[in-house]
PDB file of C-alpha atoms in Angstrom:
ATOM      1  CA  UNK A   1      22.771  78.436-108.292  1.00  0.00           C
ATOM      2  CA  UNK A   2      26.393  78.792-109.859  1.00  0.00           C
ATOM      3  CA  UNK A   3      29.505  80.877-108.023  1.00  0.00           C
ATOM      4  CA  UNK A   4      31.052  83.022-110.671  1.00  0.00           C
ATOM      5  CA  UNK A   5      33.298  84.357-107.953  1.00  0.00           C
ATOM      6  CA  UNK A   6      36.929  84.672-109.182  1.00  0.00           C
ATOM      7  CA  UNK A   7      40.110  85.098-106.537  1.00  0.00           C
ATOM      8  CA  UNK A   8      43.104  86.393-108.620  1.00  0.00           C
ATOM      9  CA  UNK A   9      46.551  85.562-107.623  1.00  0.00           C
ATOM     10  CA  UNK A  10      49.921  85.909-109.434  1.00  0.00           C
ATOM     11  CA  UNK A  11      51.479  83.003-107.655  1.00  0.00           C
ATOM     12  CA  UNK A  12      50.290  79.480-107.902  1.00  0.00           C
ATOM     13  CA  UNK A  13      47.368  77.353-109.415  1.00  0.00           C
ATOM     14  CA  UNK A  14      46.690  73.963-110.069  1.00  0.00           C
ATOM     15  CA  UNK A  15      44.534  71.589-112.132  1.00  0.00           C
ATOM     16  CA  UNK A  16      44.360  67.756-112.603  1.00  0.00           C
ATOM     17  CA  UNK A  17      47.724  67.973-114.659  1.00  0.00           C
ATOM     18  CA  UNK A  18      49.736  70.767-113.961  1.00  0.00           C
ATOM     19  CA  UNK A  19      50.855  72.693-111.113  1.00  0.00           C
ATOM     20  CA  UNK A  20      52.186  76.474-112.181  1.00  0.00           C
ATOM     21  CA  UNK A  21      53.682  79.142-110.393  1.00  0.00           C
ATOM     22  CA  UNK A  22      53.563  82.515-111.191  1.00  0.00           C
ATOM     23  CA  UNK A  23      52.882  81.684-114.828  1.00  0.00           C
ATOM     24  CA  UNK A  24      55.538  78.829-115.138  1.00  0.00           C
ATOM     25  CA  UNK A  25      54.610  74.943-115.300  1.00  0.00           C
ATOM     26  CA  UNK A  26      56.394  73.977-111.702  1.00  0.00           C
ATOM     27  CA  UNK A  27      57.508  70.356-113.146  1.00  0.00           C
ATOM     28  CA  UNK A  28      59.194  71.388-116.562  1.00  0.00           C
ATOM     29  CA  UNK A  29      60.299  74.899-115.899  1.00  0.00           C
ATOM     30  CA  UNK A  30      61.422  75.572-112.403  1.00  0.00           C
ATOM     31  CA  UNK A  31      62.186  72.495-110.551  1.00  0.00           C
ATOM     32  CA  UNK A  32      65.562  71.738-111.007  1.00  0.00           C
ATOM     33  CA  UNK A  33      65.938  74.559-112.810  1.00  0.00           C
ATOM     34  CA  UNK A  34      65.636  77.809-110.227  1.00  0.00           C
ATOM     35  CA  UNK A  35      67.048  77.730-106.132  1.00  0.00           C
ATOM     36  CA  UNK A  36      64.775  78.032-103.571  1.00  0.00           C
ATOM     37  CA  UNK A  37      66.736  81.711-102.333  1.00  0.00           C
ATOM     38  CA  UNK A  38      65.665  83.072-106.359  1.00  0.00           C
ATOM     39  CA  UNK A  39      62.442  81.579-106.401  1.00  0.00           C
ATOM     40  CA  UNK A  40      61.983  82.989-103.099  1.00  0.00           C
ATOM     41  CA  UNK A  41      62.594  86.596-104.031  1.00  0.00           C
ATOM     42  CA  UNK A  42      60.665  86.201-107.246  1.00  0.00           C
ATOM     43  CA  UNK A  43      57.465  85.194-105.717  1.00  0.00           C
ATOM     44  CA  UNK A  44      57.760  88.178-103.495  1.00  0.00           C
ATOM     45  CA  UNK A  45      59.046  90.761-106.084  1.00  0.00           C
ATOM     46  CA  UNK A  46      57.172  89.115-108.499  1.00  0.00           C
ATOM     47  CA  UNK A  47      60.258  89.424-110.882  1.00  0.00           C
ATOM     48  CA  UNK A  48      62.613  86.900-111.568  1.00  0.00           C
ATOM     49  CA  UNK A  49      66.409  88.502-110.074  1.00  0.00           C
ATOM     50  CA  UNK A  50      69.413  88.863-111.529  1.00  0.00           C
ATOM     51  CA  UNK A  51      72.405  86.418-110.574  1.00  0.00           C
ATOM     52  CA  UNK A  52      73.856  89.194-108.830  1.00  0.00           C
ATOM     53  CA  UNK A  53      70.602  90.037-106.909  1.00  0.00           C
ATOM     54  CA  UNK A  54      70.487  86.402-106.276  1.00  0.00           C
ATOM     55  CA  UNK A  55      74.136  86.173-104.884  1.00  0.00           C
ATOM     56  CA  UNK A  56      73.244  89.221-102.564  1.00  0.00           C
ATOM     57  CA  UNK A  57      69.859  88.220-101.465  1.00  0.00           C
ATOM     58  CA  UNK A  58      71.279  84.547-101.038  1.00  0.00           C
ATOM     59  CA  UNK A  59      74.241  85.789 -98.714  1.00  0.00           C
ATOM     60  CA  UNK A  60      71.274  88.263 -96.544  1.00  0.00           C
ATOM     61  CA  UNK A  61      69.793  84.342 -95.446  1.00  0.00           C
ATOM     62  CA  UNK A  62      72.674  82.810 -94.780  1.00  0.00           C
ATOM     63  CA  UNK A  63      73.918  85.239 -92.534  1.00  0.00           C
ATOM     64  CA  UNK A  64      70.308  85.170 -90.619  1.00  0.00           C
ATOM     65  CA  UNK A  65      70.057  81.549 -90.436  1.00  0.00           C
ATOM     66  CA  UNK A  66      71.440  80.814 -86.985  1.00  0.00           C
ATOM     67  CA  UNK A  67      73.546  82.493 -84.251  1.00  0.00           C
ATOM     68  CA  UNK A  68      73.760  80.150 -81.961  1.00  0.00           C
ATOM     69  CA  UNK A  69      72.045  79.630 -78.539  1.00  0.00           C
ATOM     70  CA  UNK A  70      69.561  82.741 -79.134  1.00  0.00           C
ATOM     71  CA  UNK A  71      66.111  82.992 -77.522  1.00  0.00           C
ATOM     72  CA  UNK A  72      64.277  82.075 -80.812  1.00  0.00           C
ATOM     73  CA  UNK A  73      66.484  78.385 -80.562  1.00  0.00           C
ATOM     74  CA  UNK A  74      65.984  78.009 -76.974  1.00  0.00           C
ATOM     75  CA  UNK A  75      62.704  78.766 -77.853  1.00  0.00           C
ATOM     76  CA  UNK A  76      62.452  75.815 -80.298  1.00  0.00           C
ATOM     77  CA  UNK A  77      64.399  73.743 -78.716  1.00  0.00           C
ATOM     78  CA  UNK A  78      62.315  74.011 -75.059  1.00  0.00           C
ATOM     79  CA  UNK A  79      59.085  73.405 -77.001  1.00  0.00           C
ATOM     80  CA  UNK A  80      60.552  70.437 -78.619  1.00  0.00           C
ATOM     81  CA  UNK A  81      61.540  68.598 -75.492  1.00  0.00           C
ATOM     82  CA  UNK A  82      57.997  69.287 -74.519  1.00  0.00           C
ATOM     83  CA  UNK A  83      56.097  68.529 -77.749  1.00  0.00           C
ATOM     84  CA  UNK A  84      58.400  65.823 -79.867  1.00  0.00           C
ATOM     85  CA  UNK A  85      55.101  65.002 -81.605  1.00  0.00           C
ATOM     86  CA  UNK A  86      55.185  68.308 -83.181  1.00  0.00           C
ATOM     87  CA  UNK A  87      57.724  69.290 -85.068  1.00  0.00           C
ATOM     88  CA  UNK A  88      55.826  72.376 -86.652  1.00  0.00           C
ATOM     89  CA  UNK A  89      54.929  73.443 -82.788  1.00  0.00           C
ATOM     90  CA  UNK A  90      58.777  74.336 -82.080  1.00  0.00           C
ATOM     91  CA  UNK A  91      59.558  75.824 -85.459  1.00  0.00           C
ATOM     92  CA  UNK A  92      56.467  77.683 -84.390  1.00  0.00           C
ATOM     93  CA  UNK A  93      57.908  78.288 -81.131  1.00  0.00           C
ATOM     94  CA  UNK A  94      61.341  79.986 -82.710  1.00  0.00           C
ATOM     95  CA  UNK A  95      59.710  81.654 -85.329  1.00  0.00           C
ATOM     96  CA  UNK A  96      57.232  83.725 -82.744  1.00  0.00           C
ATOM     97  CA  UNK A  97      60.112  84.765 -80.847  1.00  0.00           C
ATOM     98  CA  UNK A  98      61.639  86.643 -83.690  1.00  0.00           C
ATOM     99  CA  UNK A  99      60.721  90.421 -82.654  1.00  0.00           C
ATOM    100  CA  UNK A 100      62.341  94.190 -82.007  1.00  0.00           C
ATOM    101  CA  UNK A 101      65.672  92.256 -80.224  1.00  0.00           C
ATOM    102  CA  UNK A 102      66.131  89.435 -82.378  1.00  0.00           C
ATOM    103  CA  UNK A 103      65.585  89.240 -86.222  1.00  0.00           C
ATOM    104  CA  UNK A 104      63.020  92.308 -86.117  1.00  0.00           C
ATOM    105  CA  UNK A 105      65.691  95.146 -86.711  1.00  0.00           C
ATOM    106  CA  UNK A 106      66.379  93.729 -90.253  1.00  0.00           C
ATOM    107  CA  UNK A 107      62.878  95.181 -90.927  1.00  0.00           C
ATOM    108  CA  UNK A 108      63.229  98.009 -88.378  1.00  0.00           C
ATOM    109  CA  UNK A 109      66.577  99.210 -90.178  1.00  0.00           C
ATOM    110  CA  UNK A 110      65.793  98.504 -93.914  1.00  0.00           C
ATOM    111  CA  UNK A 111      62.532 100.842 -92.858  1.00  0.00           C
ATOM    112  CA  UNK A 112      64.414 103.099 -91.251  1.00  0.00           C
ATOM    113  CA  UNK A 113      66.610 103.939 -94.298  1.00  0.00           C
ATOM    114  CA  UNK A 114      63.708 103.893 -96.263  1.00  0.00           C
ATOM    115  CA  UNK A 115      61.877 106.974 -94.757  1.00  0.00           C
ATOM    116  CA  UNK A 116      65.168 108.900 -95.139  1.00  0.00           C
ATOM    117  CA  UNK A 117      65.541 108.158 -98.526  1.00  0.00           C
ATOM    118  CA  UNK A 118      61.610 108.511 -99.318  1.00  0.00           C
ATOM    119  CA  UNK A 119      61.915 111.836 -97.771  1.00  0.00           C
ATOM    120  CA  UNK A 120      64.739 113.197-100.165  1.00  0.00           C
ATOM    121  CA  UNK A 121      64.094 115.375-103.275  1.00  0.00           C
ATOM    122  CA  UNK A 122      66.976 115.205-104.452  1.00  0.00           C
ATOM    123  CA  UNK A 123      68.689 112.371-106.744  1.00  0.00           C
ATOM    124  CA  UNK A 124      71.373 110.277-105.052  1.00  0.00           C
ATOM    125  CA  UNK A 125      72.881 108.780-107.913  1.00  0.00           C
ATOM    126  CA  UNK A 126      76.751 110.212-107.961  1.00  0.00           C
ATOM    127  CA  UNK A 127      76.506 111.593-104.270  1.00  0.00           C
ATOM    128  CA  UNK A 128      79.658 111.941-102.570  1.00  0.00           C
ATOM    129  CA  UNK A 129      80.646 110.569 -99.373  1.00  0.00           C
ATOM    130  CA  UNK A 130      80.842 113.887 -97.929  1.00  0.00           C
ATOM    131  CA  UNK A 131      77.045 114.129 -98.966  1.00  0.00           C
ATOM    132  CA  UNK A 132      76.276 111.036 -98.094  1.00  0.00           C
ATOM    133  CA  UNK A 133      77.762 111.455 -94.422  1.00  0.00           C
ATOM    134  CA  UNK A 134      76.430 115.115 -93.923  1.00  0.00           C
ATOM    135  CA  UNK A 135      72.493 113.562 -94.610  1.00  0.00           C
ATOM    136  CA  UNK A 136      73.691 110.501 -92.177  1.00  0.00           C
ATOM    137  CA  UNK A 137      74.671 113.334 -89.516  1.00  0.00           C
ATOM    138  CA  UNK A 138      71.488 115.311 -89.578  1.00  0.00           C
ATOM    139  CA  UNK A 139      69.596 112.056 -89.914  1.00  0.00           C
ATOM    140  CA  UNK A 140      71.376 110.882 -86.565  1.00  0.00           C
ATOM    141  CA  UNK A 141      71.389 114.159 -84.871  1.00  0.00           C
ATOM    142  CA  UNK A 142      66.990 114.096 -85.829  1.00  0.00           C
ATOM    143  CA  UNK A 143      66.725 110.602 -84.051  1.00  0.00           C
ATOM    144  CA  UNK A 144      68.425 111.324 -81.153  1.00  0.00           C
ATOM    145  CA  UNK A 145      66.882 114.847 -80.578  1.00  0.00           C
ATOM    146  CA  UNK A 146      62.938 112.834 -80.948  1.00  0.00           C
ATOM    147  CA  UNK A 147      63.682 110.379 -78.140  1.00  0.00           C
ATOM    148  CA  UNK A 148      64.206 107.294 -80.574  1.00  0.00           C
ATOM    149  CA  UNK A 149      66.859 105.219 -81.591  1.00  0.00           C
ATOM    150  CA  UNK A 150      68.896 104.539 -84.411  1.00  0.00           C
ATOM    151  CA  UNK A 151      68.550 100.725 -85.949  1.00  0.00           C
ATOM    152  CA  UNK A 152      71.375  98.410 -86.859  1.00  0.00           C
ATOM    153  CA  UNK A 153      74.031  99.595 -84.787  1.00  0.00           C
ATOM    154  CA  UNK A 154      75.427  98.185 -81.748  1.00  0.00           C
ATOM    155  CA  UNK A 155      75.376  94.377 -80.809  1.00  0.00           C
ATOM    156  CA  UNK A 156      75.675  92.415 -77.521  1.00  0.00           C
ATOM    157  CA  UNK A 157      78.481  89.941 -78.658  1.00  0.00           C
ATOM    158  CA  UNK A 158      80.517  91.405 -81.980  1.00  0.00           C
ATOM    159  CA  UNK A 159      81.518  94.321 -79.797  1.00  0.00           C
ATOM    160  CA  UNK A 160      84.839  95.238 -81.952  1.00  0.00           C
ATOM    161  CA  UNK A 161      82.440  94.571 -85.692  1.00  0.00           C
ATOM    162  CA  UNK A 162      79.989  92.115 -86.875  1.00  0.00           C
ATOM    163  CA  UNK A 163      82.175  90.149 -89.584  1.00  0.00           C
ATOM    164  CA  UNK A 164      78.970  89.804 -91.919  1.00  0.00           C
ATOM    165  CA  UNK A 165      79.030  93.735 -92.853  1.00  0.00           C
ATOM    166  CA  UNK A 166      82.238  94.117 -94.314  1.00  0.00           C
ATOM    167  CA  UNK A 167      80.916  90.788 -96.573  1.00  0.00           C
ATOM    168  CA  UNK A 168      77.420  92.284 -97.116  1.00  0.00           C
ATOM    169  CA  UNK A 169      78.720  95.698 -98.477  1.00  0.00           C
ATOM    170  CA  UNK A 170      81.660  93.297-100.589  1.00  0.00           C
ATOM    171  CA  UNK A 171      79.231  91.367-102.449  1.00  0.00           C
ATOM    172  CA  UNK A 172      76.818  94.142-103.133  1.00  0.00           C
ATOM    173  CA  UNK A 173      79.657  95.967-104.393  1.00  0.00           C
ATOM    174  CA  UNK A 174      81.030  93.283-106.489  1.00  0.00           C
ATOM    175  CA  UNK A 175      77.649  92.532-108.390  1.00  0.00           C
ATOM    176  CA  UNK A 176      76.849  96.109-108.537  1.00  0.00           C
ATOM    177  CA  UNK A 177      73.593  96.422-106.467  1.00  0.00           C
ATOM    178  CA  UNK A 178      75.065  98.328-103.978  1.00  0.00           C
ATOM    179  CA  UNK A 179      72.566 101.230-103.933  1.00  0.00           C
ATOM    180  CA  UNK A 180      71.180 104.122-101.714  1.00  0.00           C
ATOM    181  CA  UNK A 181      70.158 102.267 -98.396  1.00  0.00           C
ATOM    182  CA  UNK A 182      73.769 100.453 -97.987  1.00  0.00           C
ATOM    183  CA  UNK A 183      75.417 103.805 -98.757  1.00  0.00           C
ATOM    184  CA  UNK A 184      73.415 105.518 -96.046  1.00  0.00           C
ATOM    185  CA  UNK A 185      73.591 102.330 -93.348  1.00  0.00           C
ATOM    186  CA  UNK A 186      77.510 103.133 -94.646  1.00  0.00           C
ATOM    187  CA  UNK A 187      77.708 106.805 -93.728  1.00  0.00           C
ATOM    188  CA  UNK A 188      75.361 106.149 -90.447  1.00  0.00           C
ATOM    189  CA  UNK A 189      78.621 103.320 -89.525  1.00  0.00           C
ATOM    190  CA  UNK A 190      80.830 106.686 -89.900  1.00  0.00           C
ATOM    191  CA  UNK A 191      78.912 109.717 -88.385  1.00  0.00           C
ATOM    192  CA  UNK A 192      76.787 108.483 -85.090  1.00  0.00           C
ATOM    193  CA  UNK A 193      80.019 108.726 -83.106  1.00  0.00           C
ATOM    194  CA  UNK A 194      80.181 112.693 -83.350  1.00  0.00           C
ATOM    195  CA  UNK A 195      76.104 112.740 -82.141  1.00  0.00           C
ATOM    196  CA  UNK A 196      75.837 109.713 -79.796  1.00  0.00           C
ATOM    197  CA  UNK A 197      79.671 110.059 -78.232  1.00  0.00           C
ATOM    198  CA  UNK A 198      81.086 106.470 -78.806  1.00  0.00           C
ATOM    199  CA  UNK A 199      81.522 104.527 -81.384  1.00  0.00           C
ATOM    200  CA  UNK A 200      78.852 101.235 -82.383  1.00  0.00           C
ATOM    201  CA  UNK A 201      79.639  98.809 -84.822  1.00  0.00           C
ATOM    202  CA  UNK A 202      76.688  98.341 -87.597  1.00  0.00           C
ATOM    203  CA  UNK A 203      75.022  94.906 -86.911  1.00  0.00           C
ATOM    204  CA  UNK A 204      74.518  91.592 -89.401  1.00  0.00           C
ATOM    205  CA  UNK A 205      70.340  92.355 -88.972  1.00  0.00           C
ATOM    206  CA  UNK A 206      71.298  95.988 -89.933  1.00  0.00           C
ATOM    207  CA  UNK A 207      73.009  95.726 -93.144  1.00  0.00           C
ATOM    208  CA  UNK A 208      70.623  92.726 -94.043  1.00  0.00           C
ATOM    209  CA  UNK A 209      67.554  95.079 -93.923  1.00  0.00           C
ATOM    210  CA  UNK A 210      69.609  97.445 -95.913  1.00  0.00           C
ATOM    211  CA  UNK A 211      70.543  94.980 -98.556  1.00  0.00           C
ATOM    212  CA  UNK A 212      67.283  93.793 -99.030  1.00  0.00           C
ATOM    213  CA  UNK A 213      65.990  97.223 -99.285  1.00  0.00           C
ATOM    214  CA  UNK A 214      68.190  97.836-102.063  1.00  0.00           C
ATOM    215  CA  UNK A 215      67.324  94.906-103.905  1.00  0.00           C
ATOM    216  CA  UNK A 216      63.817  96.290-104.664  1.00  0.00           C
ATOM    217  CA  UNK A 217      62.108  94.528-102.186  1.00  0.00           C
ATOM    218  CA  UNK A 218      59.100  95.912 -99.878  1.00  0.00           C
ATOM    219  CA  UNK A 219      60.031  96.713 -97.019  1.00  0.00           C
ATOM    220  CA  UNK A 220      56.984  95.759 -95.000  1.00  0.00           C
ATOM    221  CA  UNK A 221      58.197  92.344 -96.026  1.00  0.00           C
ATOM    222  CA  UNK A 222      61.367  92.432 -94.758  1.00  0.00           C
ATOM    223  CA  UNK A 223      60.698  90.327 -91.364  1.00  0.00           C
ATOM    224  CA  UNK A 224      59.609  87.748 -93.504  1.00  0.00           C
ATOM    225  CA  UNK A 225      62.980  87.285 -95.001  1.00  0.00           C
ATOM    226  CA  UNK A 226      64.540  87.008 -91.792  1.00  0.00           C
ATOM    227  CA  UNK A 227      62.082  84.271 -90.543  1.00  0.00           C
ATOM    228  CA  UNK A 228      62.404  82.432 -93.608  1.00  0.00           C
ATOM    229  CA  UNK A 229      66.072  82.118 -93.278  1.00  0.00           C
ATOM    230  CA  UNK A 230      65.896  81.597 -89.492  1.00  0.00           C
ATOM    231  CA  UNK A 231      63.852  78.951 -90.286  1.00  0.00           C
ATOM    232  CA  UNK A 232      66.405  76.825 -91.955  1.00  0.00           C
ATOM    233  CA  UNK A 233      68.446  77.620 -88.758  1.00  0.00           C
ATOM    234  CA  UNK A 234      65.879  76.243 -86.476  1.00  0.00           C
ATOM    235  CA  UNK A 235      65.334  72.695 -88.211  1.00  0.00           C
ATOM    236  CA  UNK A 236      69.061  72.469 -87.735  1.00  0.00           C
ATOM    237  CA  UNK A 237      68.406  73.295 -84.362  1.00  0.00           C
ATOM    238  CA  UNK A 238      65.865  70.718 -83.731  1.00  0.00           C
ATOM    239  CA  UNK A 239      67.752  68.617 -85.756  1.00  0.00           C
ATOM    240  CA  UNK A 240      70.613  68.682 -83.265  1.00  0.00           C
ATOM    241  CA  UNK A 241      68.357  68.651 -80.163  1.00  0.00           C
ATOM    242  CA  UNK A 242      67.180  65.225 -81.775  1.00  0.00           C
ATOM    243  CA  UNK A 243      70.889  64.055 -82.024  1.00  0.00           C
ATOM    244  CA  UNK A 244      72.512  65.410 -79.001  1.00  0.00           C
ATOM    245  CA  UNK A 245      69.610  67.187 -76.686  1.00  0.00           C
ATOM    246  CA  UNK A 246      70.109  70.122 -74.230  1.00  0.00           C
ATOM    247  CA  UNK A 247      66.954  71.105 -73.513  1.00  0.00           C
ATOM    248  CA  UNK A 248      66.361  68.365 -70.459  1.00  0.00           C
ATOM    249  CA  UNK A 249      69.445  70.191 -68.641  1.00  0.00           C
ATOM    250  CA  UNK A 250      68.397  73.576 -69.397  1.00  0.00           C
ATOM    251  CA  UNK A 251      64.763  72.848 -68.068  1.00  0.00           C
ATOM    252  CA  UNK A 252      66.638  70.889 -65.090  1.00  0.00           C
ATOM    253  CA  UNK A 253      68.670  73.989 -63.929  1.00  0.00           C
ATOM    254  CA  UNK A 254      65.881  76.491 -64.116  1.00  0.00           C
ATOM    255  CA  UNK A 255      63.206  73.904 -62.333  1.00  0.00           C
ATOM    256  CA  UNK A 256      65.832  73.016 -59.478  1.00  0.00           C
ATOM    257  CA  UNK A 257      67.425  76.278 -58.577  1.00  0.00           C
ATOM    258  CA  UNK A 258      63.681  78.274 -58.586  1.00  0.00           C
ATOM    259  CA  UNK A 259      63.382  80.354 -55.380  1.00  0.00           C
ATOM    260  CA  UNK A 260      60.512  81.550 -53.943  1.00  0.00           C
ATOM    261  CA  UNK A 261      60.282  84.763 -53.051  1.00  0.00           C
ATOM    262  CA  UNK A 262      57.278  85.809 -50.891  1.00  0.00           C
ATOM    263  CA  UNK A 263      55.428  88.881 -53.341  1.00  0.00           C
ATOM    264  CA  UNK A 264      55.622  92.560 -51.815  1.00  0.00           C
ATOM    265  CA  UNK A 265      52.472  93.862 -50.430  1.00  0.00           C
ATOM    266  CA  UNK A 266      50.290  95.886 -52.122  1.00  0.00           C
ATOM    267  CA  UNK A 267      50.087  99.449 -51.658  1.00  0.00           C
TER     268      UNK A 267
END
């Protein structure tokens, strides 16, 4: 009995000789020949980028890779210390962590913007900032009113400004990709202060999902880019735990100063 069963796929296949990748032989057309961030973005988009697109979309990862001591690198780092023999176990670890607080609100903002901009019947091309900040207003004002929050502003440590919007909004200036969900993200940066009363700085994970938004790509995807760029941050991590560990202390000062606490009766 023979299997004529086919499975389709635009991305890679192999045979005894050759390895190719979305159409192109891996050994004599891309290696060497494409970075990882553009090869990246074209097996997702399934369109090679422009360099600009590539500068953007390279800058987006390197300002996810790694912000220090975060719960996704204690994460790693903890399940290291426990598991040396596995390596993938603790990138694992980090990786799993990456949710609604950390990582997450790239997606959660670039889909935010998204469903504004979805919703529109009108083109945005040659909008004004005046436009642009009265749809930002109402858009706020909507949010606020339903009980939800707005994603991408505020952050726990860069209290005064996250110093990787200003370069974000530079660079997709400069290489001319800077479209309709970084001009919102923009005018939300301006207007939430007359609806919410104070004034938040837009976040790194914010502009990110707003970048990549712009660039084309899907936005259910958008998580994914931040865990593959996290990833590079956590091999460094465990890289460094390897060289100069802290995980031993940190499990020492949680193990040692546990109290017990006798549990409340039950009602």
């Amino acid at each position: 009995m023979t299997d004529d069963h086919t499975f389709p796929t635009s991305l890679g296949t192999s045979d005894a000789d050759t390895i190719m990748l979305m159409g192109h032989n891996v050994a004599t057309d891309l290696m060497g020949k494409v970075g990882f961030g553009e090869l990246a973005f074209w097996m997702v988009a399934q369109r090679r980028p422009t360099a600009g697109e590539v500068r953007l979309f390279e800058a987006v990862l390197v300002s996810l890779a790694d912000h220090g001591f975060t719960p996704t690198a204690i994460a790693a780092r903890m399940t290291y210390y426990s598991a040396p023999d596995s390596i993938q176990g603790a990138i694992a670890a980090g990786l799993l962590g990456g949710g609604s607080r950390f990582l997450g609100v790239t997606e959660d903002t670039g889909g935010f913007l998204h469903r504004v901009l979805a919703d529109l019947s009108d083109d945005t091309t040659g909008w004004s900032e005046d436009r642009w900040d009265a749809l930002a207003l109402d858009v706020v004002t909507r949010t606020k009113a339903a009980g939800q929050f707005v994603p991408g502003i505020g952050h726990p440590v860069h209290k005064n400004g996250d110093p990787r919007v200003p370069v974000i909004f530079s660079i997709a200036d400069e290489e001319a990709v800077l479209g309709p969900h970084l001009k919102l993200f923009a005018a939300i940066g301006r207007a939430h202060h007359q609806v919410l009363g104070r004034s938040l700085p837009l976040n790194g994970a914010g502009v990110a999902g707003a970048a990549l938004a712009d660039l084309g790509l899907p936005v259910t995807m958008l998580r994914g880019f931040s865990l593959l760029a996290r990833t590079a941050g956590l091999v460094g991590q465990i890289a460094e735990e390897q060289r100069t560990p802290i995980a031993p202390a940190i499990y020492n000062a949680v193990d040692r100063n546990a109290t017990f606490v006798a549990p409340e009766p039950a009602n």
